[in-house]
Tab-separated table of C-alpha atoms in Angstrom:
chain	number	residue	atom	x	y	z
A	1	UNK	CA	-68.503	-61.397	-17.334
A	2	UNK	CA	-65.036	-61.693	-18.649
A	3	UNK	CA	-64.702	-60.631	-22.305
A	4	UNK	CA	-63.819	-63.078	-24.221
A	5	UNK	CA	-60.579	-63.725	-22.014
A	6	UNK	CA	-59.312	-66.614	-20.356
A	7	UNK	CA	-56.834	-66.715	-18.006
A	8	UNK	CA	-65.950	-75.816	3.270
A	9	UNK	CA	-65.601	-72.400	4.184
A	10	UNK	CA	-62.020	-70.855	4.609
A	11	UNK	CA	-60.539	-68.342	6.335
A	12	UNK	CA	-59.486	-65.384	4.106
A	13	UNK	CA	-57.662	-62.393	4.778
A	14	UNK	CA	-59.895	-59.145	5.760
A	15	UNK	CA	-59.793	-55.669	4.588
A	16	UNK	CA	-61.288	-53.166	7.093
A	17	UNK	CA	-64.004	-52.241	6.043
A	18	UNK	CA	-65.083	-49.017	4.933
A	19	UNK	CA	-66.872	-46.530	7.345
A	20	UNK	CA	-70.377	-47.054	8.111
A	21	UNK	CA	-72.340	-46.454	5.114
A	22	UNK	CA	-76.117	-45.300	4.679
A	23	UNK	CA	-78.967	-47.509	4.733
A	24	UNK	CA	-81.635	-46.069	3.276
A	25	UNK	CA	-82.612	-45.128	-0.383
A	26	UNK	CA	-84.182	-41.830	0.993
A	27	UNK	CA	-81.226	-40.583	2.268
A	28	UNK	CA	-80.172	-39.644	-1.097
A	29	UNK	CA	-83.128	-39.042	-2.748
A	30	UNK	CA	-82.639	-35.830	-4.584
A	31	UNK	CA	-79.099	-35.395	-4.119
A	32	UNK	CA	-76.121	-35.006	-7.302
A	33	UNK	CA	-74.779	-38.150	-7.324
A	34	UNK	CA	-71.441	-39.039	-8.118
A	35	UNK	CA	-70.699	-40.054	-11.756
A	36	UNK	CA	-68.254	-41.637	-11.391
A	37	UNK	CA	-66.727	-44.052	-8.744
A	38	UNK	CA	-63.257	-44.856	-8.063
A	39	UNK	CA	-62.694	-49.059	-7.554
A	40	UNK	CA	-59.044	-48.231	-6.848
A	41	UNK	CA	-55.726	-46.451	-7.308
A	42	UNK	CA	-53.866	-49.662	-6.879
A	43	UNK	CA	-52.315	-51.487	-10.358
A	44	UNK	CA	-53.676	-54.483	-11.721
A	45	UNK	CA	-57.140	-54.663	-10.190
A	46	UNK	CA	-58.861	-54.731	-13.338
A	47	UNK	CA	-62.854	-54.748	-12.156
A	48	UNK	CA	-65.120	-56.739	-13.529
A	49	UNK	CA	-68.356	-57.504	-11.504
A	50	UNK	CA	-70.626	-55.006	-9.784
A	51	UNK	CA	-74.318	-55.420	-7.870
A	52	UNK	CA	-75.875	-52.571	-5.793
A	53	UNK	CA	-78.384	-53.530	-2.955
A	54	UNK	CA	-81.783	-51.276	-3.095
A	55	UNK	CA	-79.961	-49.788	-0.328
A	56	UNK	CA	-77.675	-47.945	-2.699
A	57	UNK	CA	-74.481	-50.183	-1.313
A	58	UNK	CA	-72.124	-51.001	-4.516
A	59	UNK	CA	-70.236	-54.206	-4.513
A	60	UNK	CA	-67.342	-54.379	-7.163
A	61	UNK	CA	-64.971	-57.257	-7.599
A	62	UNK	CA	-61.534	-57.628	-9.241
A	63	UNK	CA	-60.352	-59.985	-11.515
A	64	UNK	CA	-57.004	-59.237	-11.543
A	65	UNK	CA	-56.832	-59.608	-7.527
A	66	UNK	CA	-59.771	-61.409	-6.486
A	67	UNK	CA	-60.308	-58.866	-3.845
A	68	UNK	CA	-64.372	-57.371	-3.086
A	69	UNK	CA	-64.992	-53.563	-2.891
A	70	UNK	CA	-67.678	-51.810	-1.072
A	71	UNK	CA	-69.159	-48.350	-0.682
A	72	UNK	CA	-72.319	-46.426	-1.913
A	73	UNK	CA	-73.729	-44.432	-4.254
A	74	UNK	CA	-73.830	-41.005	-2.836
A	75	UNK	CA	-69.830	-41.868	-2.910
A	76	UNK	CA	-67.339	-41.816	-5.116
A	77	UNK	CA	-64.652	-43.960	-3.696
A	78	UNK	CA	-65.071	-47.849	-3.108
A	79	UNK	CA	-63.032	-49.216	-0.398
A	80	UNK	CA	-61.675	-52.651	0.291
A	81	UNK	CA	-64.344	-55.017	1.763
A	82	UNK	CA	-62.677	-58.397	1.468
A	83	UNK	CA	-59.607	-59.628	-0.137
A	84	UNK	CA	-59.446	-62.887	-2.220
A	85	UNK	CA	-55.627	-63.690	-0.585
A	86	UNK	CA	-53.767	-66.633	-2.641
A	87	UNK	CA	-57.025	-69.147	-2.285
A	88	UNK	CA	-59.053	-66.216	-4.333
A	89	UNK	CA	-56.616	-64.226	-7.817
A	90	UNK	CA	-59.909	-63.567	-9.688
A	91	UNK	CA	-63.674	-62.626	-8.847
A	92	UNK	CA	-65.952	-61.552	-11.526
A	93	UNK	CA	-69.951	-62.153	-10.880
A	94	UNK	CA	-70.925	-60.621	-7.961
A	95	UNK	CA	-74.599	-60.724	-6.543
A	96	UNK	CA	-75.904	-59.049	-2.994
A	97	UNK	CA	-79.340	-60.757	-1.862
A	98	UNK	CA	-81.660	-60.106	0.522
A	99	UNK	CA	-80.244	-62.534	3.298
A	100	UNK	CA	-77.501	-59.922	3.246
A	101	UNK	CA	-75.330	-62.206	1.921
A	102	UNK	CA	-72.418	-61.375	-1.001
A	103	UNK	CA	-72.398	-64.090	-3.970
A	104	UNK	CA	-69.042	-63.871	-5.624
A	105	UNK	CA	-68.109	-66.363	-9.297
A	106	UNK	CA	-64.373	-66.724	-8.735
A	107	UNK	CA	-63.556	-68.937	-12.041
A	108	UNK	CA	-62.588	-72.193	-9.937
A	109	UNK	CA	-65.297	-70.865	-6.669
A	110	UNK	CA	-68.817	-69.739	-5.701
A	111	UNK	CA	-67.483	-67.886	-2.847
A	112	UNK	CA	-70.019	-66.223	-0.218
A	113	UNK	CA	-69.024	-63.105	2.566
A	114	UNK	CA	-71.130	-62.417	5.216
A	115	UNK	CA	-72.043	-58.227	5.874
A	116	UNK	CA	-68.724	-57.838	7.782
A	117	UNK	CA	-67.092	-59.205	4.492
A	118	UNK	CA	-66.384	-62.624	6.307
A	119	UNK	CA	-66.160	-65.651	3.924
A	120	UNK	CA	-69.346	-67.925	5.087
A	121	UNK	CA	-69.189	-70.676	2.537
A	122	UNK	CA	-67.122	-71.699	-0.559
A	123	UNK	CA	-68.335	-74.280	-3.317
A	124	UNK	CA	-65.981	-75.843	-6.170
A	125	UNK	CA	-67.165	-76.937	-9.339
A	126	UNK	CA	-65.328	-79.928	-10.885
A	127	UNK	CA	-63.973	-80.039	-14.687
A	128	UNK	CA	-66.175	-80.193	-17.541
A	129	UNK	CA	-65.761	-81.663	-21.231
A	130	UNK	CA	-63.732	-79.096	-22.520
A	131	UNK	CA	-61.497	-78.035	-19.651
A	132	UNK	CA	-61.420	-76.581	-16.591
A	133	UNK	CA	-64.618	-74.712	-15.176
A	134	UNK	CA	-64.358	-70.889	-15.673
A	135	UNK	CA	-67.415	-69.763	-13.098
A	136	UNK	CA	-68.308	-66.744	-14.676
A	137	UNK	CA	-71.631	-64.896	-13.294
A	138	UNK	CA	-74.517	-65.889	-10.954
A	139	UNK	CA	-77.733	-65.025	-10.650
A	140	UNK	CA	-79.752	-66.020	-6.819
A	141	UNK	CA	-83.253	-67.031	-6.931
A	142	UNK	CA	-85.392	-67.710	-3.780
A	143	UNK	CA	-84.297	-71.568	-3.602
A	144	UNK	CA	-80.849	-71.911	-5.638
A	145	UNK	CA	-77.654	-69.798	-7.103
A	146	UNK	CA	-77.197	-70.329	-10.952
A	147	UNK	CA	-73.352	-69.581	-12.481
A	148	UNK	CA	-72.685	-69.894	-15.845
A	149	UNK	CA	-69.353	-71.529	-17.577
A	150	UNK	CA	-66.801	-69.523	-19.760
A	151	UNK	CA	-64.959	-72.476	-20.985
A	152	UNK	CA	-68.217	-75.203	-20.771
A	153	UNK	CA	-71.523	-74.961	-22.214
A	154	UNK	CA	-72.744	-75.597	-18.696
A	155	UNK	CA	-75.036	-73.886	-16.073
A	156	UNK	CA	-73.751	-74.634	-12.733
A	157	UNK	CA	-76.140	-74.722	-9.868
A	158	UNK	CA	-76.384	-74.355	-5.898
A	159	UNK	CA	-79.320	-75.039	-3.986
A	160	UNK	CA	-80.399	-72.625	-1.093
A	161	UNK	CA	-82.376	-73.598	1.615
A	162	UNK	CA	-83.152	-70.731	3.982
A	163	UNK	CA	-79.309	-70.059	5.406
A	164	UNK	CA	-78.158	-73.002	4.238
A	165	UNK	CA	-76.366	-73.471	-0.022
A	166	UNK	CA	-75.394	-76.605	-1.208
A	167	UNK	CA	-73.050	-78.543	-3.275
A	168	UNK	CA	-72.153	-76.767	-6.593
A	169	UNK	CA	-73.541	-79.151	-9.483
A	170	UNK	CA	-73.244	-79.408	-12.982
A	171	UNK	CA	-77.410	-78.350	-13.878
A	172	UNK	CA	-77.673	-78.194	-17.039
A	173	UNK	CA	-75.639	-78.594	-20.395
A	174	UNK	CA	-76.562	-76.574	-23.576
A	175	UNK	CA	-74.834	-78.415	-26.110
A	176	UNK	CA	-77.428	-80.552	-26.757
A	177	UNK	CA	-80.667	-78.366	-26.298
A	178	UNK	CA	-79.156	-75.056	-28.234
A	179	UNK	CA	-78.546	-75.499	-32.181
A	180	UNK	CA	-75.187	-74.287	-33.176
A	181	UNK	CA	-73.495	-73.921	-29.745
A	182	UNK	CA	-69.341	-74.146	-30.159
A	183	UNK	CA	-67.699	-77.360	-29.651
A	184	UNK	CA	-65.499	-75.435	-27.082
A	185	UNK	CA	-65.232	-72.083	-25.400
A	186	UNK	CA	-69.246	-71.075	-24.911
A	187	UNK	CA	-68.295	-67.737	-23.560
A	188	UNK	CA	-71.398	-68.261	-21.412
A	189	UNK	CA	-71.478	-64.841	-19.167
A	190	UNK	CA	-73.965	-62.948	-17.926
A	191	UNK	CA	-77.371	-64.026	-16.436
A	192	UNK	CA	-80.251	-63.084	-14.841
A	193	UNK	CA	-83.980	-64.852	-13.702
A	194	UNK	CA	-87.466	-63.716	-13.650
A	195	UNK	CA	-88.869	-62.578	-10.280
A	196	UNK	CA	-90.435	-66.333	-9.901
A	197	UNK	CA	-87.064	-67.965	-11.086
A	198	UNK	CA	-88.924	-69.967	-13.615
A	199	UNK	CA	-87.019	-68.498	-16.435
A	200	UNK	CA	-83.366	-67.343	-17.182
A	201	UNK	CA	-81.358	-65.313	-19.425
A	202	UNK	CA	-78.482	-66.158	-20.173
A	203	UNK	CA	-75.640	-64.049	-22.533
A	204	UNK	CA	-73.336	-66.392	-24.973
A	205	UNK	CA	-70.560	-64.274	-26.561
A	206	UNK	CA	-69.870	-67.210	-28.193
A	207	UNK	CA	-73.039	-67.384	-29.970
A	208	UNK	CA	-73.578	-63.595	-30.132
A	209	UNK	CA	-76.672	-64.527	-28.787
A	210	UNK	CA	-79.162	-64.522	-26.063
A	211	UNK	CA	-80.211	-68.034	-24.474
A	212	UNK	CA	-83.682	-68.037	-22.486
A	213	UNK	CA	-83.446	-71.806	-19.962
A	214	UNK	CA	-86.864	-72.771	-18.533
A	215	UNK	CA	-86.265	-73.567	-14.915
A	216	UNK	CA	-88.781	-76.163	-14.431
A	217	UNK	CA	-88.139	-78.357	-17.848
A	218	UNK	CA	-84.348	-77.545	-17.866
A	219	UNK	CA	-84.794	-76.565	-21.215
A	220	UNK	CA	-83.428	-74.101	-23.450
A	221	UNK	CA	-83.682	-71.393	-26.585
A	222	UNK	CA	-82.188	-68.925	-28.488
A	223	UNK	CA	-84.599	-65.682	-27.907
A	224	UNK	CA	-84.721	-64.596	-31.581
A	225	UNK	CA	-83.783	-60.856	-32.291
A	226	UNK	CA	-84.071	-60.884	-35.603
A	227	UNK	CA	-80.791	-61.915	-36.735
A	228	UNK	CA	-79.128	-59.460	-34.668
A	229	UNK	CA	-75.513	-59.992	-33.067
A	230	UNK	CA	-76.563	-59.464	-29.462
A	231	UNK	CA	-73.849	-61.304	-26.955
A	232	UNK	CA	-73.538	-59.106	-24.093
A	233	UNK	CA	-70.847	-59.361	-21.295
A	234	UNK	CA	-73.365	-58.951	-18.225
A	235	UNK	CA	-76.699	-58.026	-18.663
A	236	UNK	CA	-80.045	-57.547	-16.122
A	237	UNK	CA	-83.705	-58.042	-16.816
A	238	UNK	CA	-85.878	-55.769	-15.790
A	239	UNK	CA	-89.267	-57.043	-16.342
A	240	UNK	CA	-89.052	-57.478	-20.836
A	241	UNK	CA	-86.317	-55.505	-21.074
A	242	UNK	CA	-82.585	-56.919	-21.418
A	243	UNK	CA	-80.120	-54.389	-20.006
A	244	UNK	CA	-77.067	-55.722	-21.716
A	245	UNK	CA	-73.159	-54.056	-21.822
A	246	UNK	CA	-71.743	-55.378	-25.541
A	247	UNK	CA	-68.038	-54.660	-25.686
A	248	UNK	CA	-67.414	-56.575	-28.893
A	249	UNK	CA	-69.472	-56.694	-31.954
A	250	UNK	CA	-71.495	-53.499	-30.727
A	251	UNK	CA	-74.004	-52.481	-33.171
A	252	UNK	CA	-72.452	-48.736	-32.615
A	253	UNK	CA	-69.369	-49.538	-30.281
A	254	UNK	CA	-68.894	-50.705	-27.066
A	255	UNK	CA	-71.733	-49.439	-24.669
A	256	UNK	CA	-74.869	-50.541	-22.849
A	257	UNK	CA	-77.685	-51.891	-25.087
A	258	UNK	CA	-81.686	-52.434	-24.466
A	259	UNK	CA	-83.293	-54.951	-26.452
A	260	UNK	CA	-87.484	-55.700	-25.540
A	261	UNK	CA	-88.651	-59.039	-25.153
A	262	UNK	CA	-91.926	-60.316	-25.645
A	263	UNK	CA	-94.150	-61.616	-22.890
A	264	UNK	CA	-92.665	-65.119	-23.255
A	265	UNK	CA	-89.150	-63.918	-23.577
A	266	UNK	CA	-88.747	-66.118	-26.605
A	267	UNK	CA	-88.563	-62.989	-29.138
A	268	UNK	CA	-87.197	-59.580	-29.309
A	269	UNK	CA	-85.629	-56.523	-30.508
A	270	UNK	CA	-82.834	-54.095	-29.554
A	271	UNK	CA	-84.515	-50.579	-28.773
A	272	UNK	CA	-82.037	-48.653	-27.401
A	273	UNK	CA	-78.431	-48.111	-26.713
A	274	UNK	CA	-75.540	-45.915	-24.782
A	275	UNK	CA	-72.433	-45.198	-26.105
A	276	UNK	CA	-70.385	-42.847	-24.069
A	277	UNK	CA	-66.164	-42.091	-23.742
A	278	UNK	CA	-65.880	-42.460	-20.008
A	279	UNK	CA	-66.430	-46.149	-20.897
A	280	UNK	CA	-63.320	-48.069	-20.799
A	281	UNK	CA	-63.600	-51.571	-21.639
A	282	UNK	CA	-67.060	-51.871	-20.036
A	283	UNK	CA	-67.822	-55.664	-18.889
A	284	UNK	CA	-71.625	-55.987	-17.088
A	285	UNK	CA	-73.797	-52.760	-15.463
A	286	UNK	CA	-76.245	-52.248	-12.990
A	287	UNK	CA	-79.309	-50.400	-12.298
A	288	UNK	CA	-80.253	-48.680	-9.444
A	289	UNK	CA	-82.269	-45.216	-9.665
A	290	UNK	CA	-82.867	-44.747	-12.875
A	291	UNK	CA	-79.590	-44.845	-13.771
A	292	UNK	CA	-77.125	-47.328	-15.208
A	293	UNK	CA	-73.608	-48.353	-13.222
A	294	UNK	CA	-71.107	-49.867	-15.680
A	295	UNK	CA	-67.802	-51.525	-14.740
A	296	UNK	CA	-64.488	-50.060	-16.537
A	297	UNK	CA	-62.347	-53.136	-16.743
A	298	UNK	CA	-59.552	-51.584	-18.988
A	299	UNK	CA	-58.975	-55.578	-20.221
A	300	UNK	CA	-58.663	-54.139	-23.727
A	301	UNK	CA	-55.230	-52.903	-22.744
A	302	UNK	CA	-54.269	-54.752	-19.426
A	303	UNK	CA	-53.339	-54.050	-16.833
A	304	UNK	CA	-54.641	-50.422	-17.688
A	305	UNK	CA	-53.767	-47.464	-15.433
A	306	UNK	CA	-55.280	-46.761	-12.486
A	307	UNK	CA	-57.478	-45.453	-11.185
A	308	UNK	CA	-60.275	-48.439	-11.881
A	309	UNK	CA	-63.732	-46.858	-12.048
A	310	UNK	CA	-67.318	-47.600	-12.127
A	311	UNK	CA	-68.895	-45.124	-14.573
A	312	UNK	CA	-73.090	-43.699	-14.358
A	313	UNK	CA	-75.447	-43.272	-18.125
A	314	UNK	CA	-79.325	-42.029	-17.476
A	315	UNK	CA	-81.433	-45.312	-18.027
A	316	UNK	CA	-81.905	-45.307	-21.473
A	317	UNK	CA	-85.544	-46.159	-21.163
A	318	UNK	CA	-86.798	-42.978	-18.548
């Protein structure tokens, strides 16, 4: 989810961890939410990643540090939930799943914490063509965890069987299945799958396109939009509809975007957007009750000025 920037399990250094937070989605059902959250007051954290658990839990992580934040919605301060120490500088995609597990894309890593913020496993992808892997964002299906590549036209993947995630591999190269794909620096950032995990989306900034990958034939498209420039940062699906944050070559400025695809996913067009001032730099969102979470990265002028927020739009689409 960077924009267009480059720069066996291990002990890591802990944070304490936040005070207990509240499990269930009805607890603050009909309450005024915050909107906005506060990351940190610390300099240089820079945020970048963010995934909410149906919970209402919010995981944010920081490129400039590397460190994992934690709290919840009906909150508006994150608190530290696991620090990347000198093995971990940057974190960027972040994904909670079900197992209760934290994914984290840490450019050289595919790091996982445990609930207590423990790190349970750490994978390493090797160098590709171009240079050295730049594990971006992740997306975890029912039986693997798919990162894209920043600097290589490459999916990376991880398989998972029940509590157990393998080696980090080199899945699946674009260069030769999409036309017109850079010789060099993809910008390959956000993804998501399809409830199944048959199909993927995947964002290249480099393209200024969208890329839909077919799980089973490990093959790949651009989803036409018309002739559109559409190359989000991080994005979601949510059934056809491509929740996407563009912070360069916005149709109306930097903001969060909607564009429908059809039942195939192969086609599409961009039916709504959100353009707001309390975004700062926004790099990837997500949804959770109707409403849309966006990370404030301030990488447009880095290393900004604290505090580091997570900002709330209505979904565009209720």
């Amino acid at each position: 989810m960077h924009r267009r920037r480059f720069i066996a399990a291990s002990a890591v250094a802990l944070s304490a961890a936040a005070a207990p937070l509240p499990l269930a989605s009805a607890a603050h059902a009909g309450r005024r939410l915050p909107t906005r959250y506060v990351v940190s007051d610390k300099p240089g954290v820079l945020p970048e990643g963010i995934g909410i658990t149906p919970d209402g839990t919010i995981y944010v992580t920081g490129s400039g540090n590397g460190d994992l934040y934690r709290g919840h919605v009906t909150r508006d301060r994150l608190h530290p939930f696991a620090s990347g120490g000198s093995e971990r500088p940057f974190a960027a995609g972040v994904h909670p799943d079900r197992r209760g597990w934290i994914f984290v894309a840490a450019r050289a890593t595919l790091d996982v914490h445990g609930r207590d913020g423990r790190l349970l496993a750490r994978r390493t992808g090797s160098s590709g063509p171009v240079g050295e892997t730049f594990l971006n964002d992740l997306v975890v299906t029912r039986d693997a965890v798919y990162v894209t590549d920043s600097t290589n036209a490459v999916l990376w993947r991880a398989a998972l069987r029940g509590h157990r995630l393998g080696s980090l591999e080199r899945w699946l190269d674009l260069r030769s299945l999409v036309p017109g794909m850079p010789a060099q620096y993809f910008f390959l950032n956000g993804i998501d799958a399809t409830p199944d995990g048959r199909a993927l989306i995947v964002a290249s900034q480099g393209l200024e396109s969208l890329i839909r990958v077919d799980v089973t034939t490990r093959t790949a498209s651009l989803i036409d939009l018309g002739g559109t420039s559409f190359g989000p940062d991080g994005l979601v699906l949510r059934g056809n509809h491509v929740y996407a944050v563009l912070n360069y070559a916005a149709p109306d400025g930097q903001g969060v975007y909607v564009a429908r695809l059809n039942d195939d996913l192969t086609t599409g067009k961009i039916i709504a957007g959100v353009v707001d001032p309390a975004f700062d730099s926004p790099t990837t969102l997500a949804l959770h009750d109707r409403r849309v979470y966006v990370v404030n990265s301030q990488f447009d002028h880095a290393p900004g000025t604290p505090p580091y927020t997570v900002v709330t739009v209505p979904d565009p689409l209720r």
